[in-house]
Short mmCIF file of C-alpha atoms in Angstrom, two decimals:
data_model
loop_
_atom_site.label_atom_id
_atom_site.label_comp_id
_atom_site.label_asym_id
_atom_site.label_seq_id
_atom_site.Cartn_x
_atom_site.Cartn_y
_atom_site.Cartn_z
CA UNK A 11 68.53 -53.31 -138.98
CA UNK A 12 66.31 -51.75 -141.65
CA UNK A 13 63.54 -53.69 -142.23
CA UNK A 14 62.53 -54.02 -146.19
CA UNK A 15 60.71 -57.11 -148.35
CA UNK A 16 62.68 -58.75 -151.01
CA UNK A 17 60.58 -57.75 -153.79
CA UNK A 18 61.44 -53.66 -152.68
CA UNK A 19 65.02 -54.89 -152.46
CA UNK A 20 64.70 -56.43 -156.17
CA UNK A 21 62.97 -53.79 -157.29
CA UNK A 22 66.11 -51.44 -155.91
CA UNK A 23 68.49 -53.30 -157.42
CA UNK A 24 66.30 -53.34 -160.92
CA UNK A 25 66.20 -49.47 -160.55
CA UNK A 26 69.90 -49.53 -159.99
CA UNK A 27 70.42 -51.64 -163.66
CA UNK A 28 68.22 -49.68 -165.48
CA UNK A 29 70.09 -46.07 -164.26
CA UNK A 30 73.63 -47.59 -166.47
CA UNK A 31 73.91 -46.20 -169.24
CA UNK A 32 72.74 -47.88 -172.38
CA UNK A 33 75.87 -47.75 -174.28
CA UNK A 34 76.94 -49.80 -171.74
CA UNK A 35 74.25 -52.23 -171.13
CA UNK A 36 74.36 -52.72 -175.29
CA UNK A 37 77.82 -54.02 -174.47
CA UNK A 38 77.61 -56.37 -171.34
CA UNK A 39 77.98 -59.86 -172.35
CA UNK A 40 76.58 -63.54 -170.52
CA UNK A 41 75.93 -61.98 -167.60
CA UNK A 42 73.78 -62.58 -164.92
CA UNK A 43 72.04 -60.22 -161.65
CA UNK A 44 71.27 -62.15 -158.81
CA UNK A 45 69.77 -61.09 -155.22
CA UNK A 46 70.54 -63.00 -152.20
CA UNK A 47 70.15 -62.91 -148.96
CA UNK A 48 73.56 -63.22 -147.34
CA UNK A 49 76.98 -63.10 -148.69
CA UNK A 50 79.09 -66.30 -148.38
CA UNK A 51 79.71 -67.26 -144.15
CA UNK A 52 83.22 -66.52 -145.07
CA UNK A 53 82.48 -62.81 -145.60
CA UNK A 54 79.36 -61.11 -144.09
CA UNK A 55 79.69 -58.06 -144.81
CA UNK A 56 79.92 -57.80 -148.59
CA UNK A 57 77.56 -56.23 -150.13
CA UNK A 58 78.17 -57.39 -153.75
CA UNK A 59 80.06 -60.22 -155.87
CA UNK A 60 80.86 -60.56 -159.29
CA UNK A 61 82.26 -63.74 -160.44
CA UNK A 62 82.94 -64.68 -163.95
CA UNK A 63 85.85 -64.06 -166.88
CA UNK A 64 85.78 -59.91 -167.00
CA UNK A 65 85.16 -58.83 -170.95
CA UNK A 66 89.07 -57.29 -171.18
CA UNK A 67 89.94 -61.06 -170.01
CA UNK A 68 88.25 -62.91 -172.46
CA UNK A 69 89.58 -64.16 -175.90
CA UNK A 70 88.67 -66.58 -178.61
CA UNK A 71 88.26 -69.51 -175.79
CA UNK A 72 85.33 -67.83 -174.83
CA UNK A 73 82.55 -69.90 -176.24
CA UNK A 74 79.47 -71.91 -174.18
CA UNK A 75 80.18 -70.99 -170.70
CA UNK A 76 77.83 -70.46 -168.15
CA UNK A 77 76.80 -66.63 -167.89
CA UNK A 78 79.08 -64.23 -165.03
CA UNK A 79 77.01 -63.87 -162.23
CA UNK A 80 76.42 -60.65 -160.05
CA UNK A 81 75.11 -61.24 -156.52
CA UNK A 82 74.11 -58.52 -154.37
CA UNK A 83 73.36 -59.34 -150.83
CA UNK A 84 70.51 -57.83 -149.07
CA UNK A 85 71.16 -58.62 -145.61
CA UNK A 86 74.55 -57.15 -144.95
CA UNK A 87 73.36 -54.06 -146.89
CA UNK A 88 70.30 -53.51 -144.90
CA UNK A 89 72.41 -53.69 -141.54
CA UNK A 90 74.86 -50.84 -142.51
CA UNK A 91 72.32 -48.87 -144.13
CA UNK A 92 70.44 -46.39 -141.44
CA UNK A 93 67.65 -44.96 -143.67
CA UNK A 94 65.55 -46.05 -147.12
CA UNK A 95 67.50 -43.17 -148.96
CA UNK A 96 70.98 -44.92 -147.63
CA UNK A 97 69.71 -48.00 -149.08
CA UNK A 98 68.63 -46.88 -152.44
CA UNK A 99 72.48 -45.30 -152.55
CA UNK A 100 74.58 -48.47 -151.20
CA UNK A 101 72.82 -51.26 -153.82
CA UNK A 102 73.30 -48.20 -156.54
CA UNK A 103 77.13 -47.87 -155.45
CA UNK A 104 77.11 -51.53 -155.47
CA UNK A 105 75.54 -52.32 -159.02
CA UNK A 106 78.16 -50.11 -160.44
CA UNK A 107 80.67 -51.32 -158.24
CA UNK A 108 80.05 -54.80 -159.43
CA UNK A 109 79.18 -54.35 -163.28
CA UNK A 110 82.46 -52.24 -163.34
CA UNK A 111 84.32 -55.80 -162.49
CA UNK A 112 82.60 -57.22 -165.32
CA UNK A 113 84.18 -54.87 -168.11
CA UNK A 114 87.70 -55.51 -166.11
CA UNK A 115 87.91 -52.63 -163.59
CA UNK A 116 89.58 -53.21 -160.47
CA UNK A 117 88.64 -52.32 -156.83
CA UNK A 118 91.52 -49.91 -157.03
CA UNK A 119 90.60 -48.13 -159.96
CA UNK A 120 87.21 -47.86 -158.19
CA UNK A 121 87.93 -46.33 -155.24
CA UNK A 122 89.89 -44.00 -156.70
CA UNK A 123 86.94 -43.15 -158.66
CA UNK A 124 84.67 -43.00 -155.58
CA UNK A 125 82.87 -46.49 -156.38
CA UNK A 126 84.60 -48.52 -153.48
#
């Protein structure tokens, strides 16, 4: 396992945020990045997690809810990775992967698109 600190993993996944495109980040709505250290017992190895109402889903109900949240998981991600550079790559991927939930894209859509 690739050793890193949480602050260089943060500051990966804050590089990773700041690489979407602004016309998209202008558009995100109550939404929340998070960075934990393991993924839920019932699933080890995922890497990322978005939970929340996506922005195609929501209507006029949508009023005074707690922000989506997007978790990505440093310690499955540092076990598959084999080198910095493959780490810098997988929580990119991930980010993506993850914000592309929140504007209602499925995991089919992206792995056809190469984001799986």
């Amino acid at each position: 396992m690739l050793e890193m600190t949480r602050d260089a993993f943060e500051e990966l996944v804050a590089e990773a945020l700041d690489s979407i495109p602004p016309e998209l980040t202008r558009v995100m709505d109550n939404v929340a990045v998070f960075v934990e250290d393991e993924p839920p017992a019932d699933d080890p190895e995922l890497l990322g997690l978005y939970e929340g109402t996506p922005l195609t889903e929501r209507g006029e109900w949508y009023a005074g809810v707690l922000p989506d949240r997007i978790s990505i998981y440093m310690g499955p991600t540092l076990r598959m990775c084999e080198s910095p550079e493959d780490v810098v790559h997988e929580v990119a991927v991930t980010v993506v992967h993850e914000i592309a939930h929140h504007f209602g894209i499925d995991d089919e859509r992206l792995h056809e698109l190469g984001w799986g």
